[in-house]
mmCIF file of C-alpha atoms and ligand atoms in Angstrom:
data_model
loop_
_atom_site.group_PDB
_atom_site.id
_atom_site.type_symbol
_atom_site.label_atom_id
_atom_site.label_comp_id
_atom_site.label_asym_id
_atom_site.label_seq_id
_atom_site.Cartn_x
_atom_site.Cartn_y
_atom_site.Cartn_z
ATOM 1 C CA MET D 523 -43.206 -92.635 51.342
ATOM 2 C CA THR D 524 -45.551 -94.233 49.186
ATOM 3 C CA GLU D 525 -44.332 -95.334 46.188
ATOM 4 C CA ILE D 526 -45.809 -93.981 42.984
ATOM 5 C CA LYS D 527 -45.837 -96.336 39.628
ATOM 6 C CA ALA D 528 -43.513 -94.012 37.017
ATOM 7 C CA SER D 529 -44.604 -94.385 33.090
ATOM 8 C CA THR D 530 -42.455 -95.788 30.765
ATOM 9 C CA GLY D 531 -42.185 -95.394 27.279
ATOM 10 C CA ALA D 532 -40.401 -96.558 23.699
ATOM 11 C CA PRO D 533 -36.462 -96.415 24.089
ATOM 12 C CA PHE D 534 -36.154 -94.058 21.280
ATOM 13 C CA ALA D 535 -38.245 -91.853 18.778
ATOM 14 C CA ARG D 536 -38.335 -90.956 15.432
ATOM 15 C CA ILE D 537 -40.590 -89.166 12.717
ATOM 16 C CA LEU D 538 -42.812 -91.999 11.126
ATOM 17 C CA SER D 539 -44.431 -89.369 8.553
ATOM 18 C CA VAL D 540 -44.881 -85.720 7.158
ATOM 19 C CA GLY D 541 -47.456 -83.926 5.917
ATOM 20 C CA SER D 542 -48.387 -80.730 4.613
ATOM 21 C CA ALA D 543 -50.504 -78.314 2.779
ATOM 22 C CA ALA D 544 -50.323 -75.005 0.946
ATOM 23 C CA PRO D 545 -53.336 -72.607 0.505
ATOM 24 C CA SER D 546 -54.107 -72.466 -3.057
ATOM 25 C CA ARG D 547 -53.738 -68.542 -4.014
ATOM 26 C CA VAL D 548 -50.128 -67.754 -5.080
ATOM 27 C CA VAL D 549 -49.372 -64.187 -4.389
ATOM 28 C CA PRO D 550 -45.998 -62.622 -6.141
ATOM 29 C CA ASN D 551 -44.053 -59.971 -5.336
ATOM 30 C CA GLU D 552 -45.143 -57.712 -7.968
ATOM 31 C CA TYR D 553 -48.683 -58.253 -6.128
ATOM 32 C CA LEU D 554 -47.135 -56.308 -3.197
ATOM 33 C CA LEU D 555 -45.589 -53.174 -5.171
ATOM 34 C CA GLN D 556 -49.290 -51.417 -4.928
ATOM 35 C CA PHE D 557 -48.797 -51.363 -1.195
ATOM 36 C CA ILE D 558 -44.987 -50.846 -0.672
ATOM 37 C CA ASP D 559 -42.201 -48.701 -2.260
ATOM 38 C CA SER D 560 -40.264 -51.844 -3.167
ATOM 39 C CA SER D 561 -39.226 -54.303 -6.200
ATOM 40 C CA ASP D 562 -39.348 -57.786 -7.253
ATOM 41 C CA GLU D 563 -35.501 -57.232 -7.733
ATOM 42 C CA TRP D 564 -35.290 -55.921 -3.709
ATOM 43 C CA ILE D 565 -37.381 -58.719 -2.556
ATOM 44 C CA THR D 566 -35.659 -61.385 -4.251
ATOM 45 C CA GLN D 567 -31.832 -60.179 -3.880
ATOM 46 C CA ARG D 568 -32.561 -59.204 -0.051
ATOM 47 C CA THR D 569 -34.987 -62.520 0.813
ATOM 48 C CA GLY D 570 -34.976 -64.885 -1.727
ATOM 49 C CA ILE D 571 -38.677 -64.983 -2.001
ATOM 50 C CA LYS D 572 -40.366 -64.634 -5.340
ATOM 51 C CA GLU D 573 -43.918 -65.605 -4.182
ATOM 52 C CA ARG D 574 -46.149 -66.756 -0.980
ATOM 53 C CA ARG D 575 -49.211 -68.526 -1.011
ATOM 54 C CA TRP D 576 -52.144 -67.058 0.841
ATOM 55 C CA ILE D 577 -55.334 -68.297 2.609
ATOM 56 C CA GLY D 578 -58.513 -67.679 0.022
ATOM 57 C CA GLU D 579 -62.123 -68.745 0.066
ATOM 58 C CA GLY D 580 -62.846 -71.641 2.521
ATOM 59 C CA GLU D 581 -59.567 -71.767 3.735
ATOM 60 C CA ASN D 582 -58.003 -70.886 6.817
ATOM 61 C CA ILE D 583 -55.834 -72.379 10.054
ATOM 62 C CA GLU D 584 -58.354 -75.376 10.285
ATOM 63 C CA THR D 585 -58.702 -76.305 7.017
ATOM 64 C CA LEU D 586 -54.893 -76.347 6.427
ATOM 65 C CA SER D 587 -53.936 -78.424 9.383
ATOM 66 C CA LEU D 588 -56.470 -80.845 8.545
ATOM 67 C CA ALA D 589 -55.274 -81.582 5.446
ATOM 68 C CA ALA D 590 -51.596 -81.678 6.421
ATOM 69 C CA SER D 591 -52.705 -83.937 9.636
ATOM 70 C CA GLU D 592 -54.311 -86.451 7.046
ATOM 71 C CA GLN D 593 -51.498 -86.659 5.109
ATOM 72 C CA ALA D 594 -48.931 -87.518 7.923
ATOM 73 C CA ILE D 595 -51.505 -90.188 9.123
ATOM 74 C CA GLU D 596 -52.327 -91.728 6.365
ATOM 75 C CA ARG D 597 -48.179 -91.894 5.400
ATOM 76 C CA ALA D 598 -47.653 -93.413 8.469
ATOM 77 C CA GLY D 599 -49.912 -96.243 7.873
ATOM 78 C CA ILE D 600 -50.977 -96.338 11.962
ATOM 79 C CA ASP D 601 -54.102 -96.727 13.091
ATOM 80 C CA ARG D 602 -55.202 -93.113 14.385
ATOM 81 C CA THR D 603 -56.591 -94.667 17.537
ATOM 82 C CA GLN D 604 -53.640 -94.931 18.754
ATOM 83 C CA ILE D 605 -52.628 -91.308 18.595
ATOM 84 C CA GLY D 606 -52.669 -90.189 22.333
ATOM 85 C CA ALA D 607 -51.582 -86.764 22.322
ATOM 86 C CA VAL D 608 -52.238 -84.378 19.759
ATOM 87 C CA ILE D 609 -50.038 -80.943 19.897
ATOM 88 C CA LEU D 610 -50.652 -77.553 17.566
ATOM 89 C CA SER D 611 -48.411 -75.163 17.334
ATOM 90 C CA THR D 612 -49.302 -71.659 16.172
ATOM 91 C CA ILE D 613 -49.244 -67.704 16.630
ATOM 92 C CA SER D 614 -52.213 -67.115 14.154
ATOM 93 C CA HIS D 615 -55.355 -68.761 15.550
ATOM 94 C CA TYR D 616 -57.514 -66.358 17.038
ATOM 95 C CA HIS D 617 -59.022 -67.739 20.387
ATOM 96 C CA GLN D 618 -56.881 -67.951 23.306
ATOM 97 C CA THR D 619 -59.408 -70.343 24.580
ATOM 98 C CA PRO D 620 -60.323 -72.618 23.680
ATOM 99 C CA ALA D 621 -57.790 -74.109 21.814
ATOM 100 C CA LEU D 622 -57.698 -75.574 18.632
ATOM 101 C CA ALA D 623 -55.675 -78.678 19.140
ATOM 102 C CA PRO D 624 -58.918 -80.415 20.590
ATOM 103 C CA GLN D 625 -61.220 -79.673 17.584
ATOM 104 C CA LEU D 626 -58.444 -80.749 15.156
ATOM 105 C CA ALA D 627 -58.617 -84.261 17.105
ATOM 106 C CA THR D 628 -62.361 -84.792 17.096
ATOM 107 C CA ARG D 629 -62.394 -83.758 13.373
ATOM 108 C CA LEU D 630 -59.670 -86.261 12.827
ATOM 109 C CA GLY D 631 -61.442 -89.135 14.622
ATOM 110 C CA ILE D 632 -58.993 -89.129 17.099
ATOM 111 C CA PRO D 633 -60.902 -89.647 20.516
ATOM 112 C CA ASP D 634 -59.757 -88.676 24.028
ATOM 113 C CA ALA D 635 -56.580 -87.690 23.197
ATOM 114 C CA ALA D 636 -54.685 -85.419 25.179
ATOM 115 C CA ALA D 637 -54.541 -81.924 23.092
ATOM 116 C CA TYR D 638 -53.161 -78.520 23.391
ATOM 117 C CA ASP D 639 -51.906 -75.481 21.476
ATOM 118 C CA ILE D 640 -48.163 -74.053 22.137
ATOM 119 C CA SER D 641 -47.297 -70.891 21.127
ATOM 120 C CA ALA D 642 -43.471 -70.686 19.850
ATOM 121 C CA ALA D 643 -43.606 -68.335 17.119
ATOM 122 C CA CYS D 644 -41.229 -69.762 14.391
ATOM 123 C CA ALA D 645 -39.600 -72.535 16.422
ATOM 124 C CA GLY D 646 -42.975 -73.700 17.534
ATOM 125 C CA PHE D 647 -42.640 -76.816 15.058
ATOM 126 C CA CYS D 648 -39.498 -77.985 16.978
ATOM 127 C CA TYR D 649 -40.073 -77.012 20.609
ATOM 128 C CA GLY D 650 -43.405 -79.126 19.651
ATOM 129 C CA LEU D 651 -40.828 -81.844 18.303
ATOM 130 C CA ALA D 652 -38.604 -82.010 21.579
ATOM 131 C CA GLN D 653 -42.053 -82.286 23.453
ATOM 132 C CA ALA D 654 -43.500 -85.119 21.271
ATOM 133 C CA GLU D 655 -39.803 -86.900 21.864
ATOM 134 C CA SER D 656 -40.222 -86.804 25.509
ATOM 135 C CA ILE D 657 -44.273 -87.955 25.308
ATOM 136 C CA VAL D 658 -43.243 -90.981 23.383
ATOM 137 C CA ARG D 659 -39.949 -91.784 25.138
ATOM 138 C CA SER D 660 -42.146 -91.243 28.602
ATOM 139 C CA GLY D 661 -44.685 -93.472 27.440
ATOM 140 C CA GLN D 662 -47.209 -90.729 27.895
ATOM 141 C CA ALA D 663 -48.687 -91.712 24.664
ATOM 142 C CA THR D 664 -48.011 -94.039 21.784
ATOM 143 C CA TYR D 665 -47.671 -91.953 18.983
ATOM 144 C CA VAL D 666 -48.186 -88.005 18.840
ATOM 145 C CA LEU D 667 -49.524 -85.889 16.232
ATOM 146 C CA LEU D 668 -47.405 -82.876 15.855
ATOM 147 C CA ILE D 669 -48.811 -79.832 13.626
ATOM 148 C CA ALA D 670 -47.500 -76.492 13.219
ATOM 149 C CA GLY D 671 -50.284 -74.420 11.017
ATOM 150 C CA GLU D 672 -50.193 -70.859 10.113
ATOM 151 C CA THR D 673 -52.192 -68.185 8.680
ATOM 152 C CA ILE D 674 -50.039 -65.116 9.055
ATOM 153 C CA SER D 675 -51.315 -63.225 5.735
ATOM 154 C CA GLU D 676 -53.903 -62.397 8.196
ATOM 155 C CA MET D 677 -51.427 -60.599 10.779
ATOM 156 C CA THR D 678 -49.625 -59.006 7.533
ATOM 157 C CA ASP D 679 -49.749 -55.139 7.823
ATOM 158 C CA LEU D 680 -49.996 -54.892 4.027
ATOM 159 C CA ASN D 681 -48.352 -51.176 4.091
ATOM 160 C CA ASP D 682 -45.567 -52.055 6.459
ATOM 161 C CA ARG D 683 -42.246 -51.913 3.934
ATOM 162 C CA GLY D 684 -40.209 -53.841 6.541
ATOM 163 C CA THR D 685 -42.729 -57.125 6.894
ATOM 164 C CA ALA D 686 -45.442 -57.100 4.173
ATOM 165 C CA PHE D 687 -43.110 -59.804 1.459
ATOM 166 C CA LEU D 688 -42.259 -62.304 4.186
ATOM 167 C CA PHE D 689 -44.838 -64.196 5.088
ATOM 168 C CA GLY D 690 -46.605 -67.110 3.916
ATOM 169 C CA ASP D 691 -49.555 -69.343 5.142
ATOM 170 C CA GLY D 692 -49.845 -72.919 5.339
ATOM 171 C CA ALA D 693 -49.619 -76.065 7.489
ATOM 172 C CA GLY D 694 -47.251 -78.992 8.399
ATOM 173 C CA ALA D 695 -47.560 -82.409 10.512
ATOM 174 C CA VAL D 696 -45.515 -85.172 11.407
ATOM 175 C CA ILE D 697 -46.482 -88.110 13.451
ATOM 176 C CA VAL D 698 -43.850 -89.130 16.070
ATOM 177 C CA GLY D 699 -43.610 -92.508 17.536
ATOM 178 C CA PRO D 700 -41.673 -95.318 19.073
ATOM 179 C CA SER D 701 -38.154 -96.730 17.274
ATOM 180 C CA GLU D 702 -35.494 -99.257 18.103
ATOM 181 C CA THR D 703 -33.013 -96.706 17.119
ATOM 182 C CA ASN D 704 -33.034 -93.050 17.752
ATOM 183 C CA GLY D 705 -34.415 -90.992 15.432
ATOM 184 C CA ILE D 706 -34.217 -87.612 17.066
ATOM 185 C CA GLY D 707 -31.414 -86.096 18.650
ATOM 186 C CA PRO D 708 -31.328 -83.712 21.577
ATOM 187 C CA VAL D 709 -33.239 -80.420 21.430
ATOM 188 C CA VAL D 710 -30.854 -77.385 21.681
ATOM 189 C CA TRP D 711 -33.302 -74.570 22.856
ATOM 190 C CA GLY D 712 -33.877 -71.370 24.526
ATOM 191 C CA SER D 713 -35.142 -67.844 24.753
ATOM 192 C CA ASP D 714 -34.084 -64.363 25.328
ATOM 193 C CA GLY D 715 -37.214 -62.202 26.578
ATOM 194 C CA GLY D 716 -35.161 -59.210 26.343
ATOM 195 C CA GLN D 717 -35.562 -59.246 22.741
ATOM 196 C CA ALA D 718 -39.192 -59.429 22.902
ATOM 197 C CA GLY D 719 -39.615 -56.182 21.276
ATOM 198 C CA ALA D 720 -37.571 -57.272 18.154
ATOM 199 C CA ILE D 721 -40.491 -59.524 16.952
ATOM 200 C CA TRP D 722 -43.980 -57.774 18.197
ATOM 201 C CA GLN D 723 -48.133 -57.626 17.837
ATOM 202 C CA THR D 724 -48.755 -53.849 17.124
ATOM 203 C CA ALA D 725 -51.898 -54.738 19.501
ATOM 204 C CA ASP D 726 -53.303 -56.553 22.272
ATOM 205 C CA TRP D 727 -56.587 -57.716 23.711
ATOM 206 C CA HIS D 728 -57.107 -54.492 25.393
ATOM 207 C CA SER D 729 -55.798 -51.732 22.895
ATOM 208 C CA ALA D 730 -57.425 -53.793 20.100
ATOM 209 C CA VAL D 731 -60.721 -53.433 21.601
ATOM 210 C CA GLU D 732 -59.993 -49.706 22.648
ATOM 211 C CA ASN D 733 -58.694 -48.243 19.449
ATOM 212 C CA GLY D 734 -60.650 -50.966 16.861
ATOM 213 C CA THR D 735 -57.502 -52.105 15.295
ATOM 214 C CA TRP D 736 -56.245 -55.489 14.266
ATOM 215 C CA PRO D 737 -53.073 -56.722 15.628
ATOM 216 C CA LYS D 738 -50.641 -57.397 13.041
ATOM 217 C CA LEU D 739 -47.036 -58.640 13.327
ATOM 218 C CA GLY D 740 -44.075 -55.311 13.597
ATOM 219 C CA MET D 741 -40.239 -56.739 13.139
ATOM 220 C CA ASP D 742 -36.795 -54.888 13.686
ATOM 221 C CA GLY D 743 -35.738 -56.911 10.903
ATOM 222 C CA ARG D 744 -32.055 -56.145 11.091
ATOM 223 C CA ALA D 745 -32.193 -56.874 14.887
ATOM 224 C CA VAL D 746 -33.367 -60.318 14.400
ATOM 225 C CA PHE D 747 -31.249 -60.513 11.283
ATOM 226 C CA LYS D 748 -27.910 -60.329 13.567
ATOM 227 C CA TRP D 749 -29.360 -62.606 15.933
ATOM 228 C CA ALA D 750 -29.824 -65.251 13.455
ATOM 229 C CA THR D 751 -26.411 -65.121 12.139
ATOM 230 C CA SER D 752 -24.598 -64.726 14.794
ATOM 231 C CA PHE D 753 -26.145 -66.297 18.216
ATOM 232 C CA ILE D 754 -28.480 -68.752 15.519
ATOM 233 C CA ALA D 755 -25.448 -69.810 14.132
ATOM 234 C CA GLN D 756 -23.703 -71.278 17.345
ATOM 235 C CA ALA D 757 -27.070 -72.855 18.266
ATOM 236 C CA THR D 758 -27.275 -74.641 14.928
ATOM 237 C CA LYS D 759 -23.741 -76.429 15.608
ATOM 238 C CA ASN D 760 -24.852 -77.187 19.352
ATOM 239 C CA CYS D 761 -27.501 -79.132 17.395
ATOM 240 C CA LEU D 762 -24.910 -80.897 15.671
ATOM 241 C CA ASP D 763 -22.197 -81.356 18.945
ATOM 242 C CA GLY D 764 -25.384 -82.697 20.723
ATOM 243 C CA ALA D 765 -25.818 -85.614 18.317
ATOM 244 C CA GLY D 766 -22.372 -86.192 18.195
ATOM 245 C CA LEU D 767 -22.055 -85.592 14.749
ATOM 246 C CA THR D 768 -19.966 -83.476 12.668
ATOM 247 C CA PRO D 769 -21.268 -81.512 9.573
ATOM 248 C CA GLU D 770 -19.838 -84.564 7.228
ATOM 249 C CA GLN D 771 -22.421 -86.925 8.550
ATOM 250 C CA LEU D 772 -25.366 -84.380 7.555
ATOM 251 C CA ASP D 773 -27.156 -85.343 4.800
ATOM 252 C CA VAL D 774 -29.900 -82.531 4.757
ATOM 253 C CA PHE D 775 -30.235 -78.982 6.287
ATOM 254 C CA ILE D 776 -33.526 -77.646 6.972
ATOM 255 C CA PRO D 777 -33.169 -74.239 8.734
ATOM 256 C CA HIS D 778 -36.471 -72.010 9.366
ATOM 257 C CA GLN D 779 -36.788 -69.879 6.356
ATOM 258 C CA ALA D 780 -36.936 -66.468 7.444
ATOM 259 C CA ASN D 781 -34.488 -65.252 4.684
ATOM 260 C CA ASP D 782 -32.320 -67.245 2.392
ATOM 261 C CA ARG D 783 -29.221 -64.849 3.349
ATOM 262 C CA ILE D 784 -29.567 -66.035 6.540
ATOM 263 C CA THR D 785 -29.626 -69.792 5.525
ATOM 264 C CA ASP D 786 -26.403 -68.960 3.435
ATOM 265 C CA THR D 787 -24.703 -67.279 7.029
ATOM 266 C CA LEU D 788 -25.487 -70.261 8.521
ATOM 267 C CA LEU D 789 -24.026 -72.624 6.103
ATOM 268 C CA ARG D 790 -20.788 -70.807 5.806
ATOM 269 C CA TYR D 791 -20.373 -70.973 9.812
ATOM 270 C CA LEU D 792 -21.239 -74.898 9.786
ATOM 271 C CA LYS D 793 -19.193 -75.147 6.925
ATOM 272 C CA LEU D 794 -21.540 -78.189 5.618
ATOM 273 C CA PRO D 795 -20.223 -79.798 2.231
ATOM 274 C CA GLU D 796 -21.460 -79.176 -1.010
ATOM 275 C CA ASN D 797 -23.565 -82.269 -0.953
ATOM 276 C CA VAL D 798 -25.958 -81.745 1.944
ATOM 277 C CA VAL D 799 -29.728 -80.909 0.714
ATOM 278 C CA VAL D 800 -30.607 -77.382 1.789
ATOM 279 C CA ALA D 801 -34.286 -76.477 2.033
ATOM 280 C CA ARG D 802 -34.825 -72.962 0.026
ATOM 281 C CA THR D 803 -38.638 -73.329 0.280
ATOM 282 C CA ILE D 804 -38.827 -69.597 1.307
ATOM 283 C CA ARG D 805 -38.567 -68.917 -2.842
ATOM 284 C CA GLN D 806 -42.149 -70.119 -3.274
ATOM 285 C CA TYR D 807 -43.555 -70.067 0.073
ATOM 286 C CA GLY D 808 -41.751 -67.028 2.098
ATOM 287 C CA ASN D 809 -41.639 -67.297 5.818
ATOM 288 C CA ASN D 810 -44.674 -69.584 7.195
ATOM 289 C CA SER D 811 -43.698 -69.332 10.968
ATOM 290 C CA ALA D 812 -44.040 -72.615 12.748
ATOM 291 C CA ALA D 813 -45.007 -74.508 9.741
ATOM 292 C CA THR D 814 -41.813 -73.711 7.505
ATOM 293 C CA ILE D 815 -40.102 -76.444 8.769
ATOM 294 C CA PRO D 816 -42.486 -79.419 7.993
ATOM 295 C CA MET D 817 -43.695 -78.011 4.728
ATOM 296 C CA ALA D 818 -40.120 -77.596 4.021
ATOM 297 C CA MET D 819 -39.500 -81.401 5.004
ATOM 298 C CA ASP D 820 -42.266 -82.531 2.529
ATOM 299 C CA ALA D 821 -41.230 -80.637 -0.477
ATOM 300 C CA LEU D 822 -37.860 -81.973 -0.161
ATOM 301 C CA LEU D 823 -39.006 -85.585 0.225
ATOM 302 C CA SER D 824 -41.647 -85.179 -2.296
ATOM 303 C CA SER D 825 -39.675 -83.761 -5.060
ATOM 304 C CA GLY D 826 -37.014 -86.397 -4.043
ATOM 305 C CA GLU D 827 -34.159 -84.208 -3.395
ATOM 306 C CA ALA D 828 -34.303 -85.634 0.115
ATOM 307 C CA LYS D 829 -34.563 -89.413 1.143
ATOM 308 C CA SER D 830 -36.157 -91.103 3.975
ATOM 309 C CA GLY D 831 -33.474 -92.339 6.762
ATOM 310 C CA GLN D 832 -31.291 -89.444 5.472
ATOM 311 C CA THR D 833 -29.896 -87.459 8.777
ATOM 312 C CA ALA D 834 -31.205 -83.751 8.925
ATOM 313 C CA LEU D 835 -30.819 -80.953 10.781
ATOM 314 C CA VAL D 836 -33.777 -78.696 11.860
ATOM 315 C CA ILE D 837 -33.886 -75.458 13.250
ATOM 316 C CA GLY D 838 -36.185 -72.930 13.696
ATOM 317 C CA PHE D 839 -36.082 -69.436 15.696
ATOM 318 C CA GLY D 840 -38.226 -65.918 15.695
ATOM 319 C CA ALA D 841 -40.672 -64.298 18.025
ATOM 320 C CA GLY D 842 -39.839 -64.239 21.702
ATOM 321 C CA LEU D 843 -36.902 -64.217 21.067
ATOM 322 C CA VAL D 844 -36.843 -68.244 20.973
ATOM 323 C CA TYR D 845 -35.155 -70.867 19.110
ATOM 324 C CA ALA D 846 -34.877 -74.560 19.036
ATOM 325 C CA GLY D 847 -33.496 -77.151 17.043
ATOM 326 C CA GLN D 848 -32.342 -80.806 16.474
ATOM 327 C CA VAL D 849 -30.921 -83.677 14.350
ATOM 328 C CA ILE D 850 -33.376 -85.827 12.836
ATOM 329 C CA THR D 851 -33.680 -88.908 10.734
ATOM 330 C CA LEU D 852 -36.160 -88.120 7.840
ATOM 331 C CA PRO D 853 -39.199 -90.151 7.754
HETATM 332 O O1 LIG Y 797 -39.499 -65.596 11.101
HETATM 333 C C1 LIG Y 797 -39.032 -64.514 11.942
HETATM 334 C C2 LIG Y 797 -38.042 -64.243 11.979
HETATM 335 N N1 LIG Y 797 -37.446 -63.166 11.047
HETATM 336 C C3 LIG Y 797 -36.232 -62.875 10.517
HETATM 337 O O2 LIG Y 797 -35.286 -63.368 10.829
HETATM 338 C C4 LIG Y 797 -36.171 -61.764 9.601
HETATM 339 C C5 LIG Y 797 -34.569 -61.133 9.630
HETATM 340 N N2 LIG Y 797 -34.594 -59.847 9.185
HETATM 341 C C6 LIG Y 797 -34.478 -59.900 7.751
HETATM 342 O O3 LIG Y 797 -34.859 -60.822 6.913
HETATM 343 C C7 LIG Y 797 -34.149 -58.446 6.936
HETATM 344 O O4 LIG Y 797 -33.990 -57.791 7.822
HETATM 345 C C8 LIG Y 797 -35.416 -57.889 5.961
HETATM 346 C C9 LIG Y 797 -35.484 -59.026 4.779
HETATM 347 C C10 LIG Y 797 -36.875 -58.178 6.894
HETATM 348 C C11 LIG Y 797 -34.760 -56.340 5.562
HETATM 349 O O5 LIG Y 797 -33.643 -56.873 4.622
HETATM 350 P P1 LIG Y 797 -32.407 -55.768 5.182
HETATM 351 O O6 LIG Y 797 -31.491 -55.907 4.078
HETATM 352 O O7 LIG Y 797 -32.165 -55.642 6.375
HETATM 353 O O8 LIG Y 797 -32.681 -54.321 5.004
HETATM 354 P P2 LIG Y 797 -32.424 -52.941 5.912
HETATM 355 O O9 LIG Y 797 -33.886 -52.958 6.925
HETATM 356 O O10 LIG Y 797 -31.094 -53.326 6.221
HETATM 357 O O11 LIG Y 797 -33.082 -51.539 4.899
HETATM 358 C C12 LIG Y 797 -32.008 -51.841 3.784
HETATM 359 C C13 LIG Y 797 -32.055 -51.253 2.772
HETATM 360 C C14 LIG Y 797 -32.604 -49.553 3.079
HETATM 361 O O12 LIG Y 797 -32.105 -48.446 2.088
HETATM 362 P P3 LIG Y 797 -31.228 -47.670 2.611
HETATM 363 O O13 LIG Y 797 -31.193 -47.081 3.702
HETATM 364 O O14 LIG Y 797 -29.496 -48.536 2.511
HETATM 365 O O15 LIG Y 797 -31.233 -46.682 1.452
HETATM 366 C C15 LIG Y 797 -34.018 -49.503 3.128
HETATM 367 O O16 LIG Y 797 -34.642 -48.346 3.185
HETATM 368 O O17 LIG Y 797 -33.504 -51.320 2.048
HETATM 369 C C16 LIG Y 797 -34.323 -50.549 1.990
HETATM 370 N N3 LIG Y 797 -36.000 -51.330 2.036
HETATM 371 C C17 LIG Y 797 -36.284 -51.615 1.220
HETATM 372 N N4 LIG Y 797 -36.165 -51.838 -0.327
HETATM 373 C C18 LIG Y 797 -37.416 -51.727 -0.697
HETATM 374 C C19 LIG Y 797 -36.175 -52.002 3.272
HETATM 375 N N5 LIG Y 797 -37.054 -52.190 2.806
HETATM 376 C C20 LIG Y 797 -37.240 -52.383 1.430
HETATM 377 C C21 LIG Y 797 -38.340 -52.629 0.666
HETATM 378 N N6 LIG Y 797 -38.043 -52.814 -0.408
HETATM 379 N N7 LIG Y 797 -39.497 -53.761 1.190
#
């Protein structure tokens, strides 16, 4: 057999930088009460959400993704022409083809990078991080720009009492690059297509055209809540085990921001020490789907609550159903 040369990369990978962008329009709970029978009190108590950001004039998934990416590139202090792959994780870009990532790469001045979109809903950032880590370690690219951008407000049914208040728009981006020490633990990921009906899109392309209906998101909130507080709790523990760490060795916990009560349950399950910094960005941003984790990471680092070099656990879960998480060193 003819021997084919294999690619070889860095011994380890780590996140070098993070950036994020939230739209300027602030939407408080009160705004939604004209559409659904609810109250600020109910939404706050049941989810933690006080307000969310929705795109306004001149803002869209592209502007948010570009802003987050520029920040991440600048903070990494690298020459952008060394970025060999650009991955965009999104479920709210309305073109199945072409993907948005190649256009973002061109707009960012990153020539000839491999560029593609992935669809893993609220687990999308952690799915992308697993890919980025492998790409760097296998030498397929020196640096990877991983972007998570979502404009779920455009898919939100304002009259649906179960989801109208949940989602927000935004983007986050990280640069993943080579490292002498390991900064990204083994991914714990999986899926359960048997629960595809737990979070759904109300119309596919055919029915959208036939019925003239714009696809919205629907969700069996109770079913997802139950799954998140049982199966995902164990998966979160598996992320720590996979990285060979105990809860005491963790500094920061950044779970997907789907519901403060889910976060509370995960904390109880993991028995994390009191001093662990916990992301609670759901309060001002709502659930940003794939963009949630990098937006929360940037918020914690920018506010000084979390510090560069600390050890954090990230885990995302959502439509599919899918989940992914890993232990990381904060950039
Ligand atoms: O990112 C993807 C992953 N998504 C998630 O992880 C979301 C997981 N699910 C959830 O976060 C929660 O299920 C929701 C926040 C969506 C809903 O909260 P819940 O505590 O599960 O509400 P529920 O559907 O069990 O309803 C409880 C009560 C009901 O009243 P009764 O029957 O107890 O009298 C509902 O009618 O709350 C009522 N209710 C509302 N009341 C005011 C349901 N929706 C509302 C509302 N405002 N919007």
